[in-house]
mmCIF file of C-alpha atoms in Angstrom:
data_model
loop_
_atom_site.group_PDB
_atom_site.id
_atom_site.type_symbol
_atom_site.label_atom_id
_atom_site.label_comp_id
_atom_site.label_asym_id
_atom_site.label_seq_id
_atom_site.Cartn_x
_atom_site.Cartn_y
_atom_site.Cartn_z
ATOM 1 C CA MET K 250 0.000 0.000 0.000
ATOM 2 C CA VAL K 251 1.224 3.515 -0.750
ATOM 3 C CA GLN K 252 2.335 5.536 2.267
ATOM 4 C CA TRP K 253 1.358 9.199 2.175
ATOM 5 C CA THR K 254 2.843 11.829 4.449
ATOM 6 C CA ASP K 255 0.536 14.452 5.960
ATOM 7 C CA PHE K 256 2.116 17.004 3.652
ATOM 8 C CA GLU K 257 1.394 14.852 0.590
ATOM 9 C CA ARG K 258 -2.236 14.255 1.560
ATOM 10 C CA ALA K 259 -2.814 17.927 2.316
ATOM 11 C CA THR K 260 -1.067 18.979 -0.902
ATOM 12 C CA ILE K 261 -3.196 16.720 -3.106
ATOM 13 C CA GLN K 262 -6.454 17.816 -1.455
ATOM 14 C CA ASN K 263 -5.346 21.425 -1.707
ATOM 15 C CA ILE K 264 -4.424 21.280 -5.405
ATOM 16 C CA PHE K 265 -7.596 19.503 -6.451
ATOM 17 C CA GLY K 266 -9.634 21.814 -4.248
ATOM 18 C CA LYS K 267 -8.115 24.828 -5.981
ATOM 19 C CA ILE K 268 -8.030 23.907 -9.679
ATOM 20 C CA ASP K 269 -10.977 24.324 -11.985
ATOM 21 C CA TYR K 270 -11.645 20.859 -13.438
ATOM 22 C CA GLU K 271 -13.495 22.420 -16.381
ATOM 23 C CA ASP K 272 -10.368 24.426 -17.231
ATOM 24 C CA VAL K 273 -7.504 22.125 -16.316
ATOM 25 C CA GLY K 274 -9.012 18.922 -17.751
ATOM 26 C CA PRO K 275 -9.478 20.207 -21.309
ATOM 27 C CA ALA K 276 -6.158 22.116 -21.153
ATOM 28 C CA ALA K 277 -4.150 19.058 -20.091
ATOM 29 C CA PHE K 278 -5.834 16.609 -22.441
ATOM 30 C CA GLY K 279 -5.646 19.014 -25.389
ATOM 31 C CA ARG K 280 -1.974 19.713 -24.651
ATOM 32 C CA CYS K 281 -1.268 15.964 -24.649
ATOM 33 C CA LEU K 282 -2.826 15.599 -28.118
ATOM 34 C CA VAL K 283 -0.611 18.456 -29.394
ATOM 35 C CA VAL K 284 2.680 17.624 -27.685
ATOM 36 C CA TYR K 285 2.398 13.847 -28.247
ATOM 37 C CA PRO K 286 0.410 13.644 -31.478
ATOM 38 C CA TRP K 287 0.476 9.853 -31.628
ATOM 39 C CA THR K 288 -1.975 9.904 -28.711
ATOM 40 C CA GLN K 289 -4.565 11.067 -31.235
ATOM 41 C CA ARG K 290 -4.804 7.492 -32.468
ATOM 42 C CA TYR K 291 -7.467 6.722 -29.880
ATOM 43 C CA PHE K 292 -9.708 9.589 -30.881
ATOM 44 C CA GLY K 293 -10.426 9.010 -34.565
ATOM 45 C CA ASN K 294 -14.070 9.935 -34.060
ATOM 46 C CA PHE K 295 -13.317 13.289 -32.412
ATOM 47 C CA GLY K 296 -13.400 15.196 -35.694
ATOM 48 C CA ASN K 297 -10.938 18.010 -36.352
ATOM 49 C CA LEU K 298 -7.613 17.475 -34.517
ATOM 50 C CA TYR K 299 -5.613 18.980 -37.344
ATOM 51 C CA ASN K 300 -3.632 21.561 -35.384
ATOM 52 C CA ALA K 301 -3.361 23.045 -31.898
ATOM 53 C CA ALA K 302 -6.067 25.661 -32.546
ATOM 54 C CA ALA K 303 -8.496 22.999 -33.795
ATOM 55 C CA ILE K 304 -7.719 20.741 -30.840
ATOM 56 C CA GLN K 305 -8.256 23.536 -28.343
ATOM 57 C CA ALA K 306 -11.564 24.494 -29.947
ATOM 58 C CA ASN K 307 -12.805 20.907 -30.262
ATOM 59 C CA PRO K 308 -15.809 20.294 -27.977
ATOM 60 C CA MET K 309 -15.223 16.532 -27.798
ATOM 61 C CA VAL K 310 -11.669 17.191 -26.579
ATOM 62 C CA ALA K 311 -13.010 19.542 -23.909
ATOM 63 C CA ALA K 312 -15.645 17.029 -22.823
ATOM 64 C CA HIS K 313 -13.128 14.221 -22.576
ATOM 65 C CA GLY K 314 -10.713 16.425 -20.637
ATOM 66 C CA LYS K 315 -13.418 17.022 -18.051
ATOM 67 C CA THR K 316 -14.194 13.279 -17.930
ATOM 68 C CA VAL K 317 -10.544 12.526 -17.198
ATOM 69 C CA LEU K 318 -10.348 15.073 -14.365
ATOM 70 C CA ARG K 319 -13.556 13.769 -12.822
ATOM 71 C CA GLY K 320 -12.013 10.306 -13.025
ATOM 72 C CA LEU K 321 -8.956 11.608 -11.171
ATOM 73 C CA ASP K 322 -11.211 12.977 -8.468
ATOM 74 C CA LYS K 323 -12.038 9.391 -7.458
ATOM 75 C CA ALA K 324 -8.403 8.826 -6.578
ATOM 76 C CA VAL K 325 -8.239 12.139 -4.696
ATOM 77 C CA LYS K 326 -11.128 10.920 -2.538
ATOM 78 C CA ASN K 327 -9.646 7.413 -2.082
ATOM 79 C CA MET K 328 -5.942 8.005 -1.714
ATOM 80 C CA ASP K 329 -5.494 4.928 0.436
ATOM 81 C CA ASP K 330 -6.739 2.501 -2.164
ATOM 82 C CA ILE K 331 -6.219 3.963 -5.596
ATOM 83 C CA LYS K 332 -5.460 0.528 -7.010
ATOM 84 C CA ALA K 333 -8.910 -0.835 -6.143
ATOM 85 C CA THR K 334 -10.580 2.444 -7.124
ATOM 86 C CA TYR K 335 -9.218 2.119 -10.668
ATOM 87 C CA ALA K 336 -9.475 -1.644 -11.167
ATOM 88 C CA GLU K 337 -12.524 -1.361 -13.407
ATOM 89 C CA LEU K 338 -11.173 1.632 -15.336
ATOM 90 C CA SER K 339 -7.933 -0.280 -15.856
ATOM 91 C CA VAL K 340 -9.807 -3.220 -17.364
ATOM 92 C CA LEU K 341 -11.769 -0.815 -19.559
ATOM 93 C CA HIS K 342 -8.622 0.899 -20.902
ATOM 94 C CA SER K 343 -6.957 -2.450 -21.538
ATOM 95 C CA GLU K 344 -9.723 -4.724 -22.795
ATOM 96 C CA LYS K 345 -12.065 -2.329 -24.524
ATOM 97 C CA LEU K 346 -10.100 0.811 -25.418
ATOM 98 C CA HIS K 347 -6.723 -0.895 -25.992
ATOM 99 C CA VAL K 348 -4.755 2.141 -24.819
ATOM 100 C CA ASP K 349 -0.984 1.734 -24.513
ATOM 101 C CA PRO K 350 -0.441 2.466 -20.792
ATOM 102 C CA ASP K 351 2.576 4.652 -21.582
ATOM 103 C CA ASN K 352 0.006 7.225 -22.660
ATOM 104 C CA PHE K 353 -1.139 7.623 -19.053
ATOM 105 C CA ARG K 354 2.344 8.858 -18.164
ATOM 106 C CA LEU K 355 2.308 11.333 -21.060
ATOM 107 C CA LEU K 356 -1.042 12.737 -19.937
ATOM 108 C CA ALA K 357 0.221 12.929 -16.348
ATOM 109 C CA ASP K 358 3.208 15.001 -17.514
ATOM 110 C CA CYS K 359 0.924 17.402 -19.379
ATOM 111 C CA LEU K 360 -1.334 17.685 -16.337
ATOM 112 C CA THR K 361 1.694 18.551 -14.180
ATOM 113 C CA ILE K 362 2.672 21.289 -16.595
ATOM 114 C CA VAL K 363 -0.849 22.749 -16.744
ATOM 115 C CA VAL K 364 -1.166 22.756 -12.941
ATOM 116 C CA ALA K 365 2.273 24.428 -12.729
ATOM 117 C CA SER K 366 1.092 27.138 -15.117
ATOM 118 C CA ARG K 367 -2.076 27.719 -13.054
ATOM 119 C CA MET K 368 -0.338 27.721 -9.667
ATOM 120 C CA GLY K 369 2.887 29.548 -10.584
ATOM 121 C CA SER K 370 5.196 29.984 -7.619
ATOM 122 C CA ASP K 371 2.778 28.077 -5.319
ATOM 123 C CA PHE K 372 3.773 24.982 -7.278
ATOM 124 C CA THR K 373 6.980 24.550 -5.300
ATOM 125 C CA ALA K 374 9.391 21.647 -5.742
ATOM 126 C CA ASP K 375 7.865 19.840 -2.736
ATOM 127 C CA VAL K 376 4.346 20.357 -4.079
ATOM 128 C CA GLN K 377 5.487 19.116 -7.496
ATOM 129 C CA ALA K 378 7.020 16.010 -5.888
ATOM 130 C CA ALA K 379 3.778 15.192 -4.054
ATOM 131 C CA PHE K 380 1.684 15.787 -7.174
ATOM 132 C CA GLN K 381 3.915 13.613 -9.345
ATOM 133 C CA LYS K 382 3.912 10.846 -6.710
ATOM 134 C CA PHE K 383 0.103 10.902 -6.717
ATOM 135 C CA LEU K 384 -0.016 10.781 -10.519
ATOM 136 C CA ALA K 385 2.536 7.954 -10.572
ATOM 137 C CA VAL K 386 0.252 5.882 -8.341
ATOM 138 C CA VAL K 387 -2.716 6.695 -10.587
ATOM 139 C CA VAL K 388 -0.756 5.751 -13.712
ATOM 140 C CA SER K 389 0.438 2.515 -12.153
ATOM 141 C CA SER K 390 -3.090 1.592 -11.019
ATOM 142 C CA LEU K 391 -4.533 2.250 -14.445
ATOM 143 C CA GLY K 392 -1.961 -0.089 -15.956
ATOM 144 C CA ARG K 393 -2.402 -2.741 -13.290
ATOM 145 C CA GLN K 394 -5.044 -4.912 -14.960
ATOM 146 C CA TYR K 395 -3.312 -5.139 -18.340
ATOM 147 C CA HIS K 396 -2.216 -8.635 -19.277
ATOM 148 C CA MET F 84 12.256 13.489 -34.482
ATOM 149 C CA SER F 85 14.128 16.482 -35.876
ATOM 150 C CA LEU F 86 13.389 20.171 -35.516
ATOM 151 C CA SER F 87 11.293 21.745 -38.239
ATOM 152 C CA ALA F 88 11.700 25.404 -39.180
ATOM 153 C CA LYS F 89 8.596 26.099 -37.077
ATOM 154 C CA ASP F 90 10.096 24.293 -34.071
ATOM 155 C CA LYS F 91 13.282 26.360 -34.295
ATOM 156 C CA ALA F 92 11.264 29.574 -34.581
ATOM 157 C CA ASN F 93 9.150 28.540 -31.563
ATOM 158 C CA VAL F 94 12.213 27.764 -29.452
ATOM 159 C CA LYS F 95 13.898 31.063 -30.342
ATOM 160 C CA SER F 96 10.710 32.978 -29.641
ATOM 161 C CA ILE F 97 10.057 31.541 -26.155
ATOM 162 C CA TRP F 98 13.738 31.792 -25.325
ATOM 163 C CA THR F 99 13.733 35.579 -25.722
ATOM 164 C CA LYS F 100 11.251 35.551 -22.818
ATOM 165 C CA ILE F 101 13.149 32.848 -20.917
ATOM 166 C CA GLN F 102 16.398 34.853 -21.148
ATOM 167 C CA THR F 103 14.870 37.575 -18.986
ATOM 168 C CA LYS F 104 14.476 35.037 -16.159
ATOM 169 C CA SER F 105 17.181 32.601 -17.176
ATOM 170 C CA ASP F 106 18.893 32.374 -13.782
ATOM 171 C CA ASP F 107 15.626 31.835 -11.907
ATOM 172 C CA ILE F 108 14.382 29.242 -14.358
ATOM 173 C CA GLY F 109 17.710 27.375 -14.399
ATOM 174 C CA GLU F 110 17.860 27.295 -10.638
ATOM 175 C CA GLN F 111 14.227 26.174 -10.412
ATOM 176 C CA ALA F 112 14.685 23.404 -12.974
ATOM 177 C CA PHE F 113 17.754 21.948 -11.331
ATOM 178 C CA SER F 114 16.552 22.213 -7.726
ATOM 179 C CA ARG F 115 13.163 20.761 -8.658
ATOM 180 C CA MET F 116 14.878 17.783 -10.262
ATOM 181 C CA LEU F 117 16.812 17.037 -7.055
ATOM 182 C CA VAL F 118 13.573 17.150 -5.030
ATOM 183 C CA VAL F 119 11.170 15.429 -7.429
ATOM 184 C CA TYR F 120 13.623 12.762 -8.608
ATOM 185 C CA PRO F 121 15.728 12.150 -5.501
ATOM 186 C CA GLN F 122 17.772 9.459 -7.220
ATOM 187 C CA THR F 123 19.488 12.275 -9.150
ATOM 188 C CA LYS F 124 21.072 13.416 -5.896
ATOM 189 C CA THR F 125 23.400 10.435 -6.071
ATOM 190 C CA TYR F 126 25.548 12.367 -8.545
ATOM 191 C CA PHE F 127 26.070 15.196 -6.077
ATOM 192 C CA SER F 128 26.891 13.318 -2.895
ATOM 193 C CA HIS F 129 30.076 15.377 -2.632
ATOM 194 C CA TRP F 130 28.112 18.592 -2.133
ATOM 195 C CA ALA F 131 27.406 19.930 1.342
ATOM 196 C CA ASP F 132 23.821 21.053 0.741
ATOM 197 C CA LEU F 133 21.419 19.779 -1.919
ATOM 198 C CA LYS F 134 18.398 21.731 -0.813
ATOM 199 C CA PRO F 135 16.772 24.304 -3.106
ATOM 200 C CA GLY F 136 18.377 27.672 -2.444
ATOM 201 C CA SER F 137 21.796 26.345 -1.490
ATOM 202 C CA ALA F 138 24.738 28.101 -3.140
ATOM 203 C CA GLN F 139 25.963 25.040 -5.031
ATOM 204 C CA VAL F 140 22.498 24.196 -6.335
ATOM 205 C CA ILE F 141 21.951 27.760 -7.524
ATOM 206 C CA LYS F 142 25.340 27.909 -9.213
ATOM 207 C CA HIS F 143 24.945 24.600 -10.968
ATOM 208 C CA GLY F 144 21.438 25.461 -12.133
ATOM 209 C CA ASP F 145 22.907 28.624 -13.697
ATOM 210 C CA THR F 146 25.751 26.688 -15.331
ATOM 211 C CA ILE F 147 23.381 24.208 -16.938
ATOM 212 C CA MET F 148 20.900 26.883 -18.037
ATOM 213 C CA ASN F 149 23.617 29.042 -19.589
ATOM 214 C CA LYS F 150 24.693 26.107 -21.712
ATOM 215 C CA ILE F 151 21.122 25.324 -22.782
ATOM 216 C CA ASP F 152 20.719 29.028 -23.656
ATOM 217 C CA GLU F 153 23.749 28.675 -25.964
ATOM 218 C CA CYS F 154 22.280 25.519 -27.515
ATOM 219 C CA VAL F 155 19.372 27.649 -28.791
ATOM 220 C CA ASN F 156 21.899 29.295 -31.144
ATOM 221 C CA HIS F 157 23.265 25.919 -32.206
ATOM 222 C CA MET F 158 20.152 23.969 -33.096
ATOM 223 C CA GLU F 159 21.703 23.100 -36.472
ATOM 224 C CA ASP F 160 24.860 21.630 -34.972
ATOM 225 C CA LEU F 161 24.059 20.389 -31.468
ATOM 226 C CA VAL F 162 26.246 17.289 -31.684
ATOM 227 C CA PRO F 163 29.518 19.077 -32.537
ATOM 228 C CA PHE F 164 28.632 21.982 -30.259
ATOM 229 C CA LEU F 165 28.160 19.679 -27.258
ATOM 230 C CA SER F 166 31.022 17.343 -28.161
ATOM 231 C CA SER F 167 33.360 18.118 -25.261
ATOM 232 C CA LEU F 168 30.495 18.292 -22.771
ATOM 233 C CA SER F 169 29.341 14.901 -24.000
ATOM 234 C CA GLU F 170 32.858 13.569 -23.517
ATOM 235 C CA LEU F 171 32.833 14.907 -19.953
ATOM 236 C CA HIS F 172 29.441 13.364 -19.110
ATOM 237 C CA ALA F 173 30.349 10.061 -20.727
ATOM 238 C CA THR F 174 33.812 9.442 -19.415
ATOM 239 C CA LYS F 175 34.201 11.452 -16.247
ATOM 240 C CA LEU F 176 30.758 12.186 -14.775
ATOM 241 C CA ARG F 177 29.134 9.026 -16.144
ATOM 242 C CA VAL F 178 25.625 10.328 -15.586
ATOM 243 C CA ASP F 179 23.107 7.749 -16.755
ATOM 244 C CA PRO F 180 21.510 9.452 -19.777
ATOM 245 C CA ALA F 181 18.099 8.279 -18.546
ATOM 246 C CA ASN F 182 18.339 11.206 -16.128
ATOM 247 C CA PHE F 183 18.446 13.885 -18.818
ATOM 248 C CA LYS F 184 14.690 13.618 -19.342
ATOM 249 C CA PHE F 185 14.060 14.364 -15.654
ATOM 250 C CA LEU F 186 15.910 17.663 -15.918
ATOM 251 C CA ALA F 187 14.129 18.410 -19.201
ATOM 252 C CA HIS F 188 10.733 17.807 -17.584
ATOM 253 C CA CYS F 189 11.585 20.048 -14.622
ATOM 254 C CA LEU F 190 12.723 22.761 -17.023
ATOM 255 C CA LEU F 191 9.350 22.551 -18.792
ATOM 256 C CA VAL F 192 7.581 22.811 -15.415
ATOM 257 C CA ALA F 193 9.681 25.860 -14.459
ATOM 258 C CA VAL F 194 8.954 27.570 -17.778
ATOM 259 C CA ALA F 195 5.217 26.796 -17.391
ATOM 260 C CA ALA F 196 5.225 28.283 -13.877
ATOM 261 C CA TYR F 197 7.085 31.454 -14.924
ATOM 262 C CA LEU F 198 5.572 32.019 -18.377
ATOM 263 C CA PRO F 199 2.106 30.432 -18.269
ATOM 264 C CA ASN F 200 0.637 32.525 -21.073
ATOM 265 C CA ASP F 201 3.581 32.090 -23.433
ATOM 266 C CA PHE F 202 4.096 28.362 -22.914
ATOM 267 C CA THR F 203 1.331 27.284 -25.291
ATOM 268 C CA PRO F 204 0.953 23.629 -26.404
ATOM 269 C CA ASP F 205 2.721 24.352 -29.735
ATOM 270 C CA ILE F 206 5.657 25.995 -27.978
ATOM 271 C CA HIS F 207 5.726 23.169 -25.406
ATOM 272 C CA LEU F 208 5.956 20.647 -28.251
ATOM 273 C CA SER F 209 8.897 22.432 -29.885
ATOM 274 C CA VAL F 210 10.786 22.951 -26.619
ATOM 275 C CA ASP F 211 10.227 19.312 -25.657
ATOM 276 C CA LYS F 212 11.711 18.195 -28.998
ATOM 277 C CA PHE F 213 14.608 20.635 -28.623
ATOM 278 C CA LEU F 214 15.480 19.373 -25.131
ATOM 279 C CA GLN F 215 15.299 15.769 -26.312
ATOM 280 C CA LEU F 216 17.791 16.585 -29.060
ATOM 281 C CA VAL F 217 20.067 18.331 -26.560
ATOM 282 C CA ALA F 218 19.931 15.192 -24.402
ATOM 283 C CA LEU F 219 20.700 13.020 -27.401
ATOM 284 C CA ALA F 220 23.690 15.183 -28.347
ATOM 285 C CA LEU F 221 24.902 15.013 -24.741
ATOM 286 C CA ALA F 222 24.722 11.218 -24.843
ATOM 287 C CA GLU F 223 26.576 11.027 -28.174
ATOM 288 C CA LYS F 224 29.945 9.986 -26.756
ATOM 289 C CA TYR F 225 28.652 7.412 -24.271
ATOM 290 C CA ARG F 226 29.242 4.304 -26.377
#
């Protein structure tokens, strides 16, 4: 089981309490599609992903970004058993969606960068470390049921 | 993955803004890496103080950032430009090149924190590619 320090718990609750899911979700997911364009392979039915402007204006991208953040919220509320929390989602991403789990790490990196841009100097090195540890657990849990 | 003309233009453009805070960003990137990826501290066990804000951390962050700043003017010839530095990292420092991406990521985070409005997804893409090529050039002499 993952051990969280008081600082880490407080930091995660604080960040997710502060950020606007409707803003950060679409920003992070859209950024991932731009910076790592091969991730677009899973979204053939999303319409126009031709360039960054199109991606940022795409309503399906925005909707999916919000879905992802709401999914992350489950882990924020269940930090002591993220693995169990994501067991079903892991099966879904593996068996039905066939997503290469390395993509979860790429999205996590983009989310870190978006949160850094929203928080500025409040996103200290210690806060970054806690955030990345949380995301690493999420990423690992999402990849757990692949076989 | 090589740099297109657009990538080079993007890197040069964001770097004019980065230059104005180059010391801060360099120091942030390096000190963040030591905190967020603690395994990187193993290369600096001979330093007295590895905490953000310590004199050695600040100085080394500046050193690294100054070199990356110069790389922006050498995007066409990164490998020859970084040849002696690659030699140093390969034969003397023997830093596992897997670590270069940790510093690159922390540099992206620092730039995002300092220049949130300028660090658009397109710019992020170009800078990410640029830093990967810098890392590759730095690893050139390893084997």
